[in-house]
Amino acid sequence: MTVDADHINDIIDHVLYSKEDIQQMTKRLGHQLTKDYAGKDPLVVGVLKGAAFFMTDLVREMDVKMQNDFMDVSSYGDGFESTGKVKLIIDLQAEVKDRDVLLVEDIVDTGLTLKFMEDLISKRGAKSVKCCALLNKTARRINDVVVDYYGANVANEFVVGYGLDYLNEYRNIPYIGVVKPEVIKANA
Ligand code: IMP
């Protein structure tokens, strides 16, 4: 076993979604979004950094004319508990006025980040703002936000891989794994 494999085994308890599971979810979502956004010329916005991985796979499953942009917002700092305050780090370059905007998120947890982005984009005059998240973690939801499209519901566990990080690492793992509770406790 390599040193890097040890490094992953040290923190991951079990695999939650394999590469193939993720591919299937992405295809299903892409198919649905192709139908729902046909003829709408949407602006599809990935939320950095986590959703960059999912976004690039998702839009390649969407057979519609679109533009793409990214924005970076942060509510987590470097830890795994939301700070409760959302900061805009990198703004969009695209104009959103009168556009159908689809926000692409890796995971919606408390909903604070999504609420912040939806409010911002609505205030700028978007025609519609919807969200497609790979994972939907509803247990700690604070805001009454709607995740219009999602790949799967997850329990109140901390997951990593396929863009999702733990202390800004492990984003490049090609599957989604649950972080060992003892690792979380040790760093809490
Ligand atoms: P929210 O504002 O609480 O909904 O948090 C959204 C952001 O928190 C996501 O975009 C992720 O970056 C991060 N996040 C929430 N849960 C997890 C998790 O289980 N693993 C990794 N990141 C997470």
PDB file of N, CA and C in Angstrom, residues 105-164:
ATOM      1  N   GLU A 105     -24.108  23.274  -6.829  1.00  0.00           N
ATOM      2  CA  GLU A 105     -23.463  23.135  -5.511  1.00  0.00           C
ATOM      3  C   GLU A 105     -22.998  21.686  -5.324  1.00  0.00           C
ATOM      4  N   ASP A 106     -21.943  21.508  -4.542  1.00  0.00           N
ATOM      5  CA  ASP A 106     -21.534  20.149  -4.202  1.00  0.00           C
ATOM      6  C   ASP A 106     -22.497  19.541  -3.184  1.00  0.00           C
ATOM      7  N   ILE A 107     -22.770  20.313  -2.121  1.00  0.00           N
ATOM      8  CA  ILE A 107     -23.650  19.820  -1.062  1.00  0.00           C
ATOM      9  C   ILE A 107     -24.359  21.013  -0.437  1.00  0.00           C
ATOM     10  N   VAL A 108     -25.624  20.864  -0.137  1.00  0.00           N
ATOM     11  CA  VAL A 108     -26.335  21.902   0.623  1.00  0.00           C
ATOM     12  C   VAL A 108     -26.561  21.330   2.019  1.00  0.00           C
ATOM     13  N   ASP A 109     -26.040  22.052   3.001  1.00  0.00           N
ATOM     14  CA  ASP A 109     -26.085  21.583   4.390  1.00  0.00           C
ATOM     15  C   ASP A 109     -27.059  22.484   5.165  1.00  0.00           C
ATOM     16  N   THR A 110     -26.572  23.520   5.843  1.00  0.00           N
ATOM     17  CA  THR A 110     -27.485  24.416   6.564  1.00  0.00           C
ATOM     18  C   THR A 110     -28.368  25.202   5.594  1.00  0.00           C
ATOM     19  N   GLY A 111     -27.869  25.431   4.392  1.00  0.00           N
ATOM     20  CA  GLY A 111     -28.614  26.226   3.406  1.00  0.00           C
ATOM     21  C   GLY A 111     -28.206  27.691   3.411  1.00  0.00           C
ATOM     22  N   LEU A 112     -27.306  28.071   4.319  1.00  0.00           N
ATOM     23  CA  LEU A 112     -26.881  29.483   4.431  1.00  0.00           C
ATOM     24  C   LEU A 112     -26.225  29.973   3.142  1.00  0.00           C
ATOM     25  N   THR A 113     -25.348  29.161   2.594  1.00  0.00           N
ATOM     26  CA  THR A 113     -24.626  29.551   1.379  1.00  0.00           C
ATOM     27  C   THR A 113     -25.606  29.724   0.219  1.00  0.00           C
ATOM     28  N   LEU A 114     -26.490  28.767   0.075  1.00  0.00           N
ATOM     29  CA  LEU A 114     -27.450  28.808  -1.031  1.00  0.00           C
ATOM     30  C   LEU A 114     -28.371  30.025  -0.896  1.00  0.00           C
ATOM     31  N   LYS A 115     -28.832  30.277   0.319  1.00  0.00           N
ATOM     32  CA  LYS A 115     -29.727  31.426   0.563  1.00  0.00           C
ATOM     33  C   LYS A 115     -29.010  32.727   0.177  1.00  0.00           C
ATOM     34  N   PHE A 116     -27.750  32.834   0.587  1.00  0.00           N
ATOM     35  CA  PHE A 116     -26.948  34.031   0.288  1.00  0.00           C
ATOM     36  C   PHE A 116     -26.851  34.239  -1.225  1.00  0.00           C
ATOM     37  N   MET A 117     -26.540  33.171  -1.948  1.00  0.00           N
ATOM     38  CA  MET A 117     -26.365  33.294  -3.403  1.00  0.00           C
ATOM     39  C   MET A 117     -27.685  33.564  -4.108  1.00  0.00           C
ATOM     40  N   GLU A 118     -28.729  32.876  -3.665  1.00  0.00           N
ATOM     41  CA  GLU A 118     -30.042  33.090  -4.293  1.00  0.00           C
ATOM     42  C   GLU A 118     -30.503  34.540  -4.107  1.00  0.00           C
ATOM     43  N   ASP A 119     -30.308  35.074  -2.901  1.00  0.00           N
ATOM     44  CA  ASP A 119     -30.708  36.457  -2.632  1.00  0.00           C
ATOM     45  C   ASP A 119     -29.919  37.429  -3.504  1.00  0.00           C
ATOM     46  N   LEU A 120     -28.610  37.202  -3.577  1.00  0.00           N
ATOM     47  CA  LEU A 120     -27.730  38.073  -4.358  1.00  0.00           C
ATOM     48  C   LEU A 120     -28.141  38.092  -5.833  1.00  0.00           C
ATOM     49  N   ILE A 121     -28.377  36.919  -6.367  1.00  0.00           N
ATOM     50  CA  ILE A 121     -28.674  36.798  -7.795  1.00  0.00           C
ATOM     51  C   ILE A 121     -30.088  37.297  -8.097  1.00  0.00           C
ATOM     52  N   SER A 122     -31.007  37.050  -7.186  1.00  0.00           N
ATOM     53  CA  SER A 122     -32.377  37.573  -7.373  1.00  0.00           C
ATOM     54  C   SER A 122     -32.365  39.099  -7.363  1.00  0.00           C
ATOM     55  N   LYS A 123     -31.611  39.678  -6.408  1.00  0.00           N
ATOM     56  CA  LYS A 123     -31.535  41.152  -6.303  1.00  0.00           C
ATOM     57  C   LYS A 123     -30.979  41.770  -7.581  1.00  0.00           C
ATOM     58  N   ARG A 124     -30.127  41.031  -8.262  1.00  0.00           N
ATOM     59  CA  ARG A 124     -29.547  41.554  -9.509  1.00  0.00           C
ATOM     60  C   ARG A 124     -30.483  41.379 -10.699  1.00  0.00           C
ATOM     61  N   GLY A 125     -31.674  40.870 -10.449  1.00  0.00           N
ATOM     62  CA  GLY A 125     -32.704  40.850 -11.484  1.00  0.00           C
ATOM     63  C   GLY A 125     -32.777  39.599 -12.343  1.00  0.00           C
ATOM     64  N   ALA A 126     -32.301  38.470 -11.804  1.00  0.00           N
ATOM     65  CA  ALA A 126     -32.407  37.229 -12.588  1.00  0.00           C
ATOM     66  C   ALA A 126     -33.876  36.869 -12.802  1.00  0.00           C
ATOM     67  N   LYS A 127     -34.146  36.217 -13.935  1.00  0.00           N
ATOM     68  CA  LYS A 127     -35.523  35.790 -14.213  1.00  0.00           C
ATOM     69  C   LYS A 127     -35.894  34.622 -13.296  1.00  0.00           C
ATOM     70  N   SER A 128     -34.965  33.706 -13.112  1.00  0.00           N
ATOM     71  CA  SER A 128     -35.194  32.592 -12.182  1.00  0.00           C
ATOM     72  C   SER A 128     -33.856  32.157 -11.587  1.00  0.00           C
ATOM     73  N   VAL A 129     -33.896  31.627 -10.371  1.00  0.00           N
ATOM     74  CA  VAL A 129     -32.685  31.078  -9.740  1.00  0.00           C
ATOM     75  C   VAL A 129     -33.043  29.713  -9.176  1.00  0.00           C
ATOM     76  N   LYS A 130     -32.370  28.692  -9.673  1.00  0.00           N
ATOM     77  CA  LYS A 130     -32.607  27.345  -9.149  1.00  0.00           C
ATOM     78  C   LYS A 130     -31.278  26.731  -8.755  1.00  0.00           C
ATOM     79  N   CYS A 131     -31.360  25.640  -8.021  1.00  0.00           N
ATOM     80  CA  CYS A 131     -30.132  25.013  -7.543  1.00  0.00           C
ATOM     81  C   CYS A 131     -30.113  23.525  -7.858  1.00  0.00           C
ATOM     82  N   CYS A 132     -28.976  23.070  -8.339  1.00  0.00           N
ATOM     83  CA  CYS A 132     -28.741  21.637  -8.503  1.00  0.00           C
ATOM     84  C   CYS A 132     -27.540  21.270  -7.647  1.00  0.00           C
ATOM     85  N   ALA A 133     -27.750  20.432  -6.649  1.00  0.00           N
ATOM     86  CA  ALA A 133     -26.658  20.014  -5.760  1.00  0.00           C
ATOM     87  C   ALA A 133     -26.431  18.517  -5.930  1.00  0.00           C
ATOM     88  N   LEU A 134     -25.187  18.112  -5.828  1.00  0.00           N
ATOM     89  CA  LEU A 134     -24.941  16.670  -5.888  1.00  0.00           C
ATOM     90  C   LEU A 134     -25.559  16.007  -4.660  1.00  0.00           C
ATOM     91  N   LEU A 135     -25.310  16.602  -3.491  1.00  0.00           N
ATOM     92  CA  LEU A 135     -25.819  15.994  -2.253  1.00  0.00           C
ATOM     93  C   LEU A 135     -26.675  16.979  -1.461  1.00  0.00           C
ATOM     94  N   ASN A 136     -27.675  16.440  -0.793  1.00  0.00           N
ATOM     95  CA  ASN A 136     -28.612  17.241  -0.012  1.00  0.00           C
ATOM     96  C   ASN A 136     -28.592  16.711   1.422  1.00  0.00           C
ATOM     97  N   LYS A 137     -28.033  17.543   2.321  1.00  0.00           N
ATOM     98  CA  LYS A 137     -27.937  17.127   3.739  1.00  0.00           C
ATOM     99  C   LYS A 137     -28.961  17.971   4.503  1.00  0.00           C
ATOM    100  N   THR A 138     -30.096  17.409   4.822  1.00  0.00           N
ATOM    101  CA  THR A 138     -31.205  18.233   5.338  1.00  0.00           C
ATOM    102  C   THR A 138     -31.232  18.363   6.862  1.00  0.00           C
ATOM    103  N   ALA A 139     -30.486  17.519   7.569  1.00  0.00           N
ATOM    104  CA  ALA A 139     -30.599  17.452   9.039  1.00  0.00           C
ATOM    105  C   ALA A 139     -30.333  18.777   9.736  1.00  0.00           C
ATOM    106  N   ARG A 140     -29.423  19.590   9.177  1.00  0.00           N
ATOM    107  CA  ARG A 140     -29.051  20.830   9.867  1.00  0.00           C
ATOM    108  C   ARG A 140     -29.570  22.077   9.143  1.00  0.00           C
ATOM    109  N   ARG A 141     -30.556  21.865   8.284  1.00  0.00           N
ATOM    110  CA  ARG A 141     -31.063  22.973   7.468  1.00  0.00           C
ATOM    111  C   ARG A 141     -31.636  24.087   8.341  1.00  0.00           C
ATOM    112  N   ILE A 142     -31.154  25.297   8.149  1.00  0.00           N
ATOM    113  CA  ILE A 142     -31.636  26.444   8.927  1.00  0.00           C
ATOM    114  C   ILE A 142     -32.611  27.238   8.074  1.00  0.00           C
ATOM    115  N   ASN A 143     -32.185  27.511   6.868  1.00  0.00           N
ATOM    116  CA  ASN A 143     -32.998  28.329   6.001  1.00  0.00           C
ATOM    117  C   ASN A 143     -33.972  27.493   5.202  1.00  0.00           C
ATOM    118  N   ASP A 144     -35.067  28.138   4.883  1.00  0.00           N
ATOM    119  CA  ASP A 144     -36.111  27.462   4.156  1.00  0.00           C
ATOM    120  C   ASP A 144     -35.781  27.479   2.656  1.00  0.00           C
ATOM    121  N   VAL A 145     -34.626  26.920   2.300  1.00  0.00           N
ATOM    122  CA  VAL A 145     -34.231  26.949   0.893  1.00  0.00           C
ATOM    123  C   VAL A 145     -34.673  25.658   0.204  1.00  0.00           C
ATOM    124  N   VAL A 146     -34.933  25.778  -1.082  1.00  0.00           N
ATOM    125  CA  VAL A 146     -35.345  24.605  -1.839  1.00  0.00           C
ATOM    126  C   VAL A 146     -34.187  24.161  -2.726  1.00  0.00           C
ATOM    127  N   VAL A 147     -33.819  22.907  -2.608  1.00  0.00           N
ATOM    128  CA  VAL A 147     -32.820  22.353  -3.526  1.00  0.00           C
ATOM    129  C   VAL A 147     -33.633  21.697  -4.648  1.00  0.00           C
ATOM    130  N   ASP A 148     -33.676  22.383  -5.781  1.00  0.00           N
ATOM    131  CA  ASP A 148     -34.593  21.961  -6.843  1.00  0.00           C
ATOM    132  C   ASP A 148     -34.216  20.615  -7.452  1.00  0.00           C
ATOM    133  N   TYR A 149     -32.916  20.380  -7.552  1.00  0.00           N
ATOM    134  CA  TYR A 149     -32.422  19.117  -8.128  1.00  0.00           C
ATOM    135  C   TYR A 149     -31.284  18.622  -7.248  1.00  0.00           C
ATOM    136  N   TYR A 150     -31.240  17.334  -6.958  1.00  0.00           N
ATOM    137  CA  TYR A 150     -30.082  16.800  -6.227  1.00  0.00           C
ATOM    138  C   TYR A 150     -29.874  15.335  -6.568  1.00  0.00           C
ATOM    139  N   GLY A 151     -28.619  14.915  -6.382  1.00  0.00           N
ATOM    140  CA  GLY A 151     -28.278  13.534  -6.708  1.00  0.00           C
ATOM    141  C   GLY A 151     -28.755  12.567  -5.649  1.00  0.00           C
ATOM    142  N   ALA A 152     -28.492  12.900  -4.367  1.00  0.00           N
ATOM    143  CA  ALA A 152     -28.878  11.996  -3.277  1.00  0.00           C
ATOM    144  C   ALA A 152     -28.978  12.758  -1.969  1.00  0.00           C
ATOM    145  N   ASN A 153     -29.806  12.260  -1.085  1.00  0.00           N
ATOM    146  CA  ASN A 153     -29.866  12.777   0.284  1.00  0.00           C
ATOM    147  C   ASN A 153     -28.765  12.102   1.084  1.00  0.00           C
ATOM    148  N   VAL A 154     -28.126  12.865   1.985  1.00  0.00           N
ATOM    149  CA  VAL A 154     -27.140  12.239   2.870  1.00  0.00           C
ATOM    150  C   VAL A 154     -27.505  12.527   4.324  1.00  0.00           C
ATOM    151  N   ALA A 155     -27.083  11.616   5.183  1.00  0.00           N
ATOM    152  CA  ALA A 155     -27.337  11.783   6.616  1.00  0.00           C
ATOM    153  C   ALA A 155     -26.396  12.853   7.167  1.00  0.00           C
ATOM    154  N   ASN A 156     -26.545  13.151   8.440  1.00  0.00           N
ATOM    155  CA  ASN A 156     -25.716  14.189   9.059  1.00  0.00           C
ATOM    156  C   ASN A 156     -24.320  13.635   9.381  1.00  0.00           C
ATOM    157  N   GLU A 157     -23.573  13.358   8.311  1.00  0.00           N
ATOM    158  CA  GLU A 157     -22.202  12.851   8.440  1.00  0.00           C
ATOM    159  C   GLU A 157     -21.326  13.756   7.591  1.00  0.00           C
ATOM    160  N   PHE A 158     -20.027  13.769   7.878  1.00  0.00           N
ATOM    161  CA  PHE A 158     -19.136  14.596   7.074  1.00  0.00           C
ATOM    162  C   PHE A 158     -18.546  13.753   5.958  1.00  0.00           C
ATOM    163  N   VAL A 159     -18.761  14.210   4.716  1.00  0.00           N
ATOM    164  CA  VAL A 159     -18.323  13.420   3.559  1.00  0.00           C
ATOM    165  C   VAL A 159     -17.229  14.160   2.786  1.00  0.00           C
ATOM    166  N   VAL A 160     -16.374  13.396   2.149  1.00  0.00           N
ATOM    167  CA  VAL A 160     -15.296  13.981   1.342  1.00  0.00           C
ATOM    168  C   VAL A 160     -15.181  13.267   0.001  1.00  0.00           C
ATOM    169  N   GLY A 161     -14.483  13.932  -0.925  1.00  0.00           N
ATOM    170  CA  GLY A 161     -14.206  13.346  -2.232  1.00  0.00           C
ATOM    171  C   GLY A 161     -15.045  13.992  -3.311  1.00  0.00           C
ATOM    172  N   TYR A 162     -14.642  13.823  -4.561  1.00  0.00           N
ATOM    173  CA  TYR A 162     -15.341  14.358  -5.728  1.00  0.00           C
ATOM    174  C   TYR A 162     -15.633  15.851  -5.529  1.00  0.00           C
ATOM    175  N   GLY A 163     -14.650  16.567  -5.029  1.00  0.00           N
ATOM    176  CA  GLY A 163     -14.778  18.010  -4.840  1.00  0.00           C
ATOM    177  C   GLY A 163     -14.988  18.431  -3.396  1.00  0.00           C
ATOM    178  N   LEU A 164     -15.546  17.535  -2.594  1.00  0.00           N
ATOM    179  CA  LEU A 164     -15.808  17.866  -1.189  1.00  0.00           C
ATOM    180  C   LEU A 164     -14.528  17.701  -0.384  1.00  0.00           C
TER     181      LEU A 164
END
